[in-house]
Tab-separated table of C-alpha atoms in Angstrom:
chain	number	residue	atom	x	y	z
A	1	UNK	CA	75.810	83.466	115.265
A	2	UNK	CA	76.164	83.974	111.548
A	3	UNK	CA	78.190	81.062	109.451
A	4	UNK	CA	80.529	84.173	108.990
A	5	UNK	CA	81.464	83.846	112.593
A	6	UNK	CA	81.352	80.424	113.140
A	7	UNK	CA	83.579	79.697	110.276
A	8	UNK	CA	86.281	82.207	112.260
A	9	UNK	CA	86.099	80.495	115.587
A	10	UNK	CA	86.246	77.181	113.822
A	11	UNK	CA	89.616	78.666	112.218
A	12	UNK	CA	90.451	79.625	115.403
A	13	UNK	CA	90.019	76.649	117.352
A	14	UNK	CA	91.791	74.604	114.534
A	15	UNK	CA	94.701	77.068	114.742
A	16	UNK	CA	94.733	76.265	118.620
A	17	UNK	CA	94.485	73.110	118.410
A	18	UNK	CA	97.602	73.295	116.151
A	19	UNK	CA	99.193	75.250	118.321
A	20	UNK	CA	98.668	73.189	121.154
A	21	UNK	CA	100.338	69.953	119.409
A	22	UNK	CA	103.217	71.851	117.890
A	23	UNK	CA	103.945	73.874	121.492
A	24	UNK	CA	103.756	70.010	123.110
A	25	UNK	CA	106.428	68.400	120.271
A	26	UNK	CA	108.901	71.827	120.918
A	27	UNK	CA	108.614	71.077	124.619
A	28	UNK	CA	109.175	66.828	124.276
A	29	UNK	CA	111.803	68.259	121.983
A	30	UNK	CA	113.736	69.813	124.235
A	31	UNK	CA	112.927	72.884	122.402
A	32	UNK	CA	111.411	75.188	124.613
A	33	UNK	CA	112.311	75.441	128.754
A	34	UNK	CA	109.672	74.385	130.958
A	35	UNK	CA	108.294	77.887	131.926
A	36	UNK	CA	108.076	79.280	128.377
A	37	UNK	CA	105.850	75.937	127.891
A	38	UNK	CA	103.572	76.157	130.997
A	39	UNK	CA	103.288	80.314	130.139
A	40	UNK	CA	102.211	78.983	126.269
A	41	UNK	CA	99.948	76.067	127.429
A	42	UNK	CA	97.888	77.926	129.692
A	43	UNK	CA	97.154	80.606	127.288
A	44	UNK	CA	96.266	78.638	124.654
A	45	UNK	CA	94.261	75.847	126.684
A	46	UNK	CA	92.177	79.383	127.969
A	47	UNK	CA	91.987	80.584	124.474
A	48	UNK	CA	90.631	77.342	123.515
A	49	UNK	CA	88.170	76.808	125.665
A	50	UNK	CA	86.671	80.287	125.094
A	51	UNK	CA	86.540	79.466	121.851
A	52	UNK	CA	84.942	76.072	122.522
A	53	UNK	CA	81.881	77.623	124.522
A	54	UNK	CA	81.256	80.369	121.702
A	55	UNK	CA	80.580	77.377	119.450
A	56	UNK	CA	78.393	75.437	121.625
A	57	UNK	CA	77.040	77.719	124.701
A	58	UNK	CA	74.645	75.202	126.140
A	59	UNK	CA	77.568	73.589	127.231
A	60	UNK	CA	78.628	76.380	129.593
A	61	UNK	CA	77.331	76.755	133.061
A	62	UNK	CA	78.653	79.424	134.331
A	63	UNK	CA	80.396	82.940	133.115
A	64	UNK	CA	84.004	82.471	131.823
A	65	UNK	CA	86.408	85.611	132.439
A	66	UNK	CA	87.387	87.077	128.890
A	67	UNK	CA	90.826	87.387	128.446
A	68	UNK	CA	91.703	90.490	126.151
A	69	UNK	CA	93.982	90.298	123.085
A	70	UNK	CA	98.191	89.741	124.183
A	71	UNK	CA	98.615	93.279	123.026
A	72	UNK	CA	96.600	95.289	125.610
A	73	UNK	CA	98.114	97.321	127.948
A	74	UNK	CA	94.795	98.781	129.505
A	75	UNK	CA	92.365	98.913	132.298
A	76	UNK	CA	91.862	94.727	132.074
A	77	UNK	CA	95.609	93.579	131.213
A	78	UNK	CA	96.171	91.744	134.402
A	79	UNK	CA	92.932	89.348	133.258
A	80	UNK	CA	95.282	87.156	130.392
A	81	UNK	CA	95.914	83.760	131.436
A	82	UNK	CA	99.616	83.872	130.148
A	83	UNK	CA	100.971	83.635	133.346
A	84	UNK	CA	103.247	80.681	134.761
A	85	UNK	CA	102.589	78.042	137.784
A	86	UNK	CA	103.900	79.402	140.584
A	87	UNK	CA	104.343	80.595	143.977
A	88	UNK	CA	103.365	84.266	145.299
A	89	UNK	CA	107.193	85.122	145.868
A	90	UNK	CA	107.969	88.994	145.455
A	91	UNK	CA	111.806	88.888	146.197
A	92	UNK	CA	112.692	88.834	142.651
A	93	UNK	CA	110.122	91.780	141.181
A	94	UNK	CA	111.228	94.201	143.994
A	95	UNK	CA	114.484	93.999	143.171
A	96	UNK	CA	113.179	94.987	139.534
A	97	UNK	CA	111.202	97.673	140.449
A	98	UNK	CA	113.761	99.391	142.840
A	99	UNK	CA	116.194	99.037	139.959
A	100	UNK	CA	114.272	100.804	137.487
A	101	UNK	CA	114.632	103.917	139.420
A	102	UNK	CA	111.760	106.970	139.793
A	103	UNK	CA	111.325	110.216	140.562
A	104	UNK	CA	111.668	109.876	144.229
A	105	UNK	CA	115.480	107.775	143.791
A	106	UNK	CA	117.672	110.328	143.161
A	107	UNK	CA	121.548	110.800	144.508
A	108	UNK	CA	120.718	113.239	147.439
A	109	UNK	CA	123.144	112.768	150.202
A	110	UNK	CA	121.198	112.251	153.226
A	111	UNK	CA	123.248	113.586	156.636
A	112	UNK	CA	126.035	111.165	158.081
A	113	UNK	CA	128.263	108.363	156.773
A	114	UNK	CA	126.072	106.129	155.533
A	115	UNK	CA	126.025	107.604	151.529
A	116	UNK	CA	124.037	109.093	149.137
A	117	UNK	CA	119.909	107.931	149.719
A	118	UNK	CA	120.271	105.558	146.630
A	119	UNK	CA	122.834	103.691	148.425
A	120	UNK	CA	121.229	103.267	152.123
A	121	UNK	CA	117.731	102.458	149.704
A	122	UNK	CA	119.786	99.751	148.192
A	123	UNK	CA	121.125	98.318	151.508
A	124	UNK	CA	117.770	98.575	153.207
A	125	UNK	CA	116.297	96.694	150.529
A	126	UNK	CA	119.020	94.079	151.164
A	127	UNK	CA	118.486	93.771	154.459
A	128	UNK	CA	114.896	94.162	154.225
A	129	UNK	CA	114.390	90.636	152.224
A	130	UNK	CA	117.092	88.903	154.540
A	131	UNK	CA	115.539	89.839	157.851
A	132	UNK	CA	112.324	91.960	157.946
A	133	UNK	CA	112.569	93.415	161.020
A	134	UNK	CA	115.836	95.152	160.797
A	135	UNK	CA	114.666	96.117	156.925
A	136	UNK	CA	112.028	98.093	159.033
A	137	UNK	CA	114.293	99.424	161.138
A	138	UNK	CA	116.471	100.405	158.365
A	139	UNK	CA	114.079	102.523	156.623
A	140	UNK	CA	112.953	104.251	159.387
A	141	UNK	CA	116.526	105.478	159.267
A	142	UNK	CA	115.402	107.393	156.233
A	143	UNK	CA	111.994	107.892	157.021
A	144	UNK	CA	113.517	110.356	159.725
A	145	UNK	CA	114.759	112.340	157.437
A	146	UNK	CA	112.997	112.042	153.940
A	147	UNK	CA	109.226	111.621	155.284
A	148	UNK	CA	107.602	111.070	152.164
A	149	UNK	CA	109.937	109.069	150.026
A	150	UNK	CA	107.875	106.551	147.847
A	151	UNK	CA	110.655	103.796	147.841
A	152	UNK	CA	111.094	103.685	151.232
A	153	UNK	CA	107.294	104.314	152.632
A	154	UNK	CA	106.308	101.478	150.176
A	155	UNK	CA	109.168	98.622	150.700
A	156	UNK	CA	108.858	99.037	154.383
A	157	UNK	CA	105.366	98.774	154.281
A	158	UNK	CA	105.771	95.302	152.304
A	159	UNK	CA	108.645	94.395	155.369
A	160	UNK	CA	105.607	94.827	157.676
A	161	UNK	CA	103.498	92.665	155.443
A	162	UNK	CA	105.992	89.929	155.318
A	163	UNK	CA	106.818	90.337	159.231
A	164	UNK	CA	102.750	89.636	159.888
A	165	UNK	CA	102.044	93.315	160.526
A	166	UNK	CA	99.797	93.760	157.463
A	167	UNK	CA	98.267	96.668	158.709
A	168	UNK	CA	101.120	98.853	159.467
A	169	UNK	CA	101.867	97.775	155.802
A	170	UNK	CA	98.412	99.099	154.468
A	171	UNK	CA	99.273	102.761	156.121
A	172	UNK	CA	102.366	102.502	154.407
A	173	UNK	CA	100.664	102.275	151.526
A	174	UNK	CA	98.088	103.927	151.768
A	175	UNK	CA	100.388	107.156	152.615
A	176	UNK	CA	102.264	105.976	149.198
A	177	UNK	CA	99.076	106.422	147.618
A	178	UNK	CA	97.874	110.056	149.073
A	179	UNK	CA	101.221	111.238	148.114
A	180	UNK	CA	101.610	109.803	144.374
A	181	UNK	CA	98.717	107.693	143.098
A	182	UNK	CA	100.825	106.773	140.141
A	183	UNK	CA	102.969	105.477	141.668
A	184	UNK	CA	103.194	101.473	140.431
A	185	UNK	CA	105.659	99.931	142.643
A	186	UNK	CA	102.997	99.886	145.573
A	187	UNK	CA	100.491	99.025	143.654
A	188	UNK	CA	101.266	95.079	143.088
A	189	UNK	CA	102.057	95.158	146.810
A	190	UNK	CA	98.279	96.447	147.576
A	191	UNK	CA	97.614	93.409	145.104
A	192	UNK	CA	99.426	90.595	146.639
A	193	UNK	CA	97.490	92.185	149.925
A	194	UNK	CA	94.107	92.101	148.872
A	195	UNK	CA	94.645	88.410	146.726
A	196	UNK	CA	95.965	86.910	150.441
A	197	UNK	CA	92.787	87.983	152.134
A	198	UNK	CA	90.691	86.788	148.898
A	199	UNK	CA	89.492	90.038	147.868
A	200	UNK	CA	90.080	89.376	144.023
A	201	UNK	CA	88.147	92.070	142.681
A	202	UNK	CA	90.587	94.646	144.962
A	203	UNK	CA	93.517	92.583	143.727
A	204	UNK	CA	92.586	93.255	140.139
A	205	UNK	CA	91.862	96.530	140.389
A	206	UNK	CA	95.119	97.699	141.786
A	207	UNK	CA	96.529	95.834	138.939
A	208	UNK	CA	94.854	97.204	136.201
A	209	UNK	CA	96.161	100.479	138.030
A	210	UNK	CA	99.796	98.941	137.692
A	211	UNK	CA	99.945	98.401	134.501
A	212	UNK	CA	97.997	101.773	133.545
A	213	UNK	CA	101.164	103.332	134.726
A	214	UNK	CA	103.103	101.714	131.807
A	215	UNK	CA	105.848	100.071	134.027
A	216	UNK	CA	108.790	98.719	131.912
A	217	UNK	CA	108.456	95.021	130.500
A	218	UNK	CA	110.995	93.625	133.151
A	219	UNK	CA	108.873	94.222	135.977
A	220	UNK	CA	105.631	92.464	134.019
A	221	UNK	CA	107.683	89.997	133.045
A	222	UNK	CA	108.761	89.103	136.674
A	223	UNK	CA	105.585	89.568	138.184
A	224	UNK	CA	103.709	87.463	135.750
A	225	UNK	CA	106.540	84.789	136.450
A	226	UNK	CA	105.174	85.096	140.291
A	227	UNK	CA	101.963	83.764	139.525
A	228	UNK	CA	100.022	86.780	141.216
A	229	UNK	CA	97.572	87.486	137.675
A	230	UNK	CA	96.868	83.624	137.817
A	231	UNK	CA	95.843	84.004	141.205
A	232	UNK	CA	93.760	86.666	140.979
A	233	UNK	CA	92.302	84.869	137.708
A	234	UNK	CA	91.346	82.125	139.109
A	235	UNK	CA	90.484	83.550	142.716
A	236	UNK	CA	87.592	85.329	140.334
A	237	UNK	CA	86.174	82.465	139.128
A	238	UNK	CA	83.189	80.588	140.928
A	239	UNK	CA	84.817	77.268	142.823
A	240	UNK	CA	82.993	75.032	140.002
A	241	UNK	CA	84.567	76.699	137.249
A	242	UNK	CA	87.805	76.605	139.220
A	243	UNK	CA	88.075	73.121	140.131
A	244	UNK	CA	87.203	72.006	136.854
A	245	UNK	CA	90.542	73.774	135.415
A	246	UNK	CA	92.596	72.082	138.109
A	247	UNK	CA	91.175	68.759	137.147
A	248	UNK	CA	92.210	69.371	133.364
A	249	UNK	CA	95.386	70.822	134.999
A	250	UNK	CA	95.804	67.666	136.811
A	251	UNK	CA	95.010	65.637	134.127
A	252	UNK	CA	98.079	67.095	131.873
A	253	UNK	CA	100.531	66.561	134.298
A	254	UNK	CA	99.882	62.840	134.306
A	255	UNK	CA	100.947	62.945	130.937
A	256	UNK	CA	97.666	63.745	129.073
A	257	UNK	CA	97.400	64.602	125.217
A	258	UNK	CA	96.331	67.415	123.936
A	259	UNK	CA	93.621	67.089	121.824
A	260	UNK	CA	90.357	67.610	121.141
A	261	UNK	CA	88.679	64.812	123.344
A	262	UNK	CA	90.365	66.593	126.035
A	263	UNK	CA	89.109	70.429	124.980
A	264	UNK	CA	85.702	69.466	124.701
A	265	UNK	CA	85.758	68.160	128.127
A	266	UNK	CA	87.194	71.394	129.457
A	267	UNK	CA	84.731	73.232	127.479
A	268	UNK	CA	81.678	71.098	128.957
A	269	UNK	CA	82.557	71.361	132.417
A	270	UNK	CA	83.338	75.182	131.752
C-alpha cells in the first residue's frame, strides 16, 4: 500500500467515524426515525470495517464480502449492507410490484362478470395474502383462460410457497421464467426461495437478475425494508465472520458507543 492510499482510507475511516457519531446524536435527537438509523448504521459500521482491515490485514481472518459503491445498479447491487433489521415479510413489496403494472396487466376483459383481468388480478391478490388457498384457487380462475399471464403464474406460485407447497411454487416460476426471463417480479420470489433453503449464492443471483431489470425505486425500497439482501449477506458469510457481527450487533443495542475502541474490535474479529 502506498502512503497515497493509506492517507485515503485514513480519510475515509475518519469521515466514518464522523459519520457514525453525528448519525448516533440525529437519532438520540429525535432527528431521524428508527429505520432510517438502523439502514445508516449498518452501512456505515460495514463501510468501516472494510476500511479497518485494508489498513491492518493481519487482523482479518477470513474474506469480507465487498460492498460496491451506493450508486450501482449492476450485476452485484443486492451485496450493499444498507438494508434494515427485519423480518422476511413479502406482503408489502407484492403489493408494489403488482401496482407498478407490466406488459402482461393490461384491461382485457376476460369472459363473465367478474371484470376486466386487472380487476380479478387485483382481487386475487387480495385474497391471495388473506387466505392462500383460495388465492390459488382464484388464479386458477384466470389461469383457465389466460395460460401464460406473468402476474398470475408468478403470485400463485408464491400462494403455493406460503401454503407449504414450495414446489408447485418453483413450476410456477419456473414457467414465469421460460416465458419472460425479464421478468423481475418473480425473481425476488425465486430469492426469498432459495435464501429459506440456505442456498445464498442462488438467492443472490436471482437478485442481481432483479435489479438488472431496472425495477422502479419503490419496489427496492420495500424489499430492502424486508431484510431479504441482509439475509442473503450475511447467509454468505462463513459462521465466524457472522457471529462476530451479531456480537457487535448485540453489543449496540445494549447501548454501546460508537467509537473507535469498538471498530477495531469489529475489524479484529473480522
Amino acid at each position: 500500500m502506498t502512503p497515497e492510499q493509506r492517507a485515503a482510507l485514513e480519510e475515509e475511516r475518519e469521515h466514518l467515524l464522523g459519520s457514525l457519531e453525528d448519525l448516533e446524536s440525529e437519532f438520540l435527537a429525535g432527528d431521524m426515525d428508527e429505520q432510517d438509523y438502523q439502514t445508516l448504521k449498518e452501512e456505515y459500521t460495514v463501510r468501516a470495517a472494510q476500511v479497518l482491515r485494508k489498513l491492518d490485514p493481519s487482523s482479518t481472518k477470513v474474506k469480507v464480502v465487498q460492498s460496491p459503491p451506493p450508486d450501482r445498479r449492476g450485476a452485484s447491487r443486492w451485496r450493499t449492507a444498507a438494508v434494515v433489521l427485519g423480518v422476511l415479510a413479502f406482503a408489502g413489496l407484492a403489493g408494489v410490484l403488482v401496482a407498478r403494472g407490466s406488459g402482461q396487466r393490461g384491461d382485457n376483459a376476460i369472459t363473465g362478470d367478474t371484470g376486466s383481468l386487472r380487476q380479478q388480478l387485483a382481487t386475487c391478490q387480495t385474497t391471495s395474502f388473506q387466505k392462500s388457498a383460495e388465492g390459488i384457487d382464484c388464479y386458477d380462475q384466470i389461469l383457465a383462460q389466460a395460460p401464460e399471464n406473468l402476474e398470475a403464474l408468478t403470485y400463485q406460485g408464491w400462494a403455493y410457497v406460503r401454503s407449504d407447497q414450495p414446489t408447485k411454487g418453483q413450476a410456477n416460476f419456473d414457467q414465469v421464467i421460460a416465458l419472460d426471463p425479464s421478468y423481475a417480479d418473480v425473481r425476488v420470489f425465486r430469492a426469498s426461495v432459495a435464501a429459506t433453503a440456505q442456498d445464498y449464492e442462488t438467492a443472490a443471483e436471482e437478485l442481481d437478475t432483479f435489479y438488472a431489470s431496472s425495477p422502479p425505486a419503490s419496489a427496492v425500497q420495500v424489499l430492502q425494508s424486508q431484510g431479504l439482501e441482509r439475509k442473503i449477506f450475511f447467509g454468505l458469510l462463513d459462521s465466524g465472520t457472522r457471529d462476530c457481527w451479531q456480537q457487535a450487533a448485540q453489543a449496540q443495542q445494549q447501548g454501546e458507543q460508537f467509537n473507535q475502541q469498538f471498530l477495531d474490535t469489529l475489524g479484529s474479529c473480522l
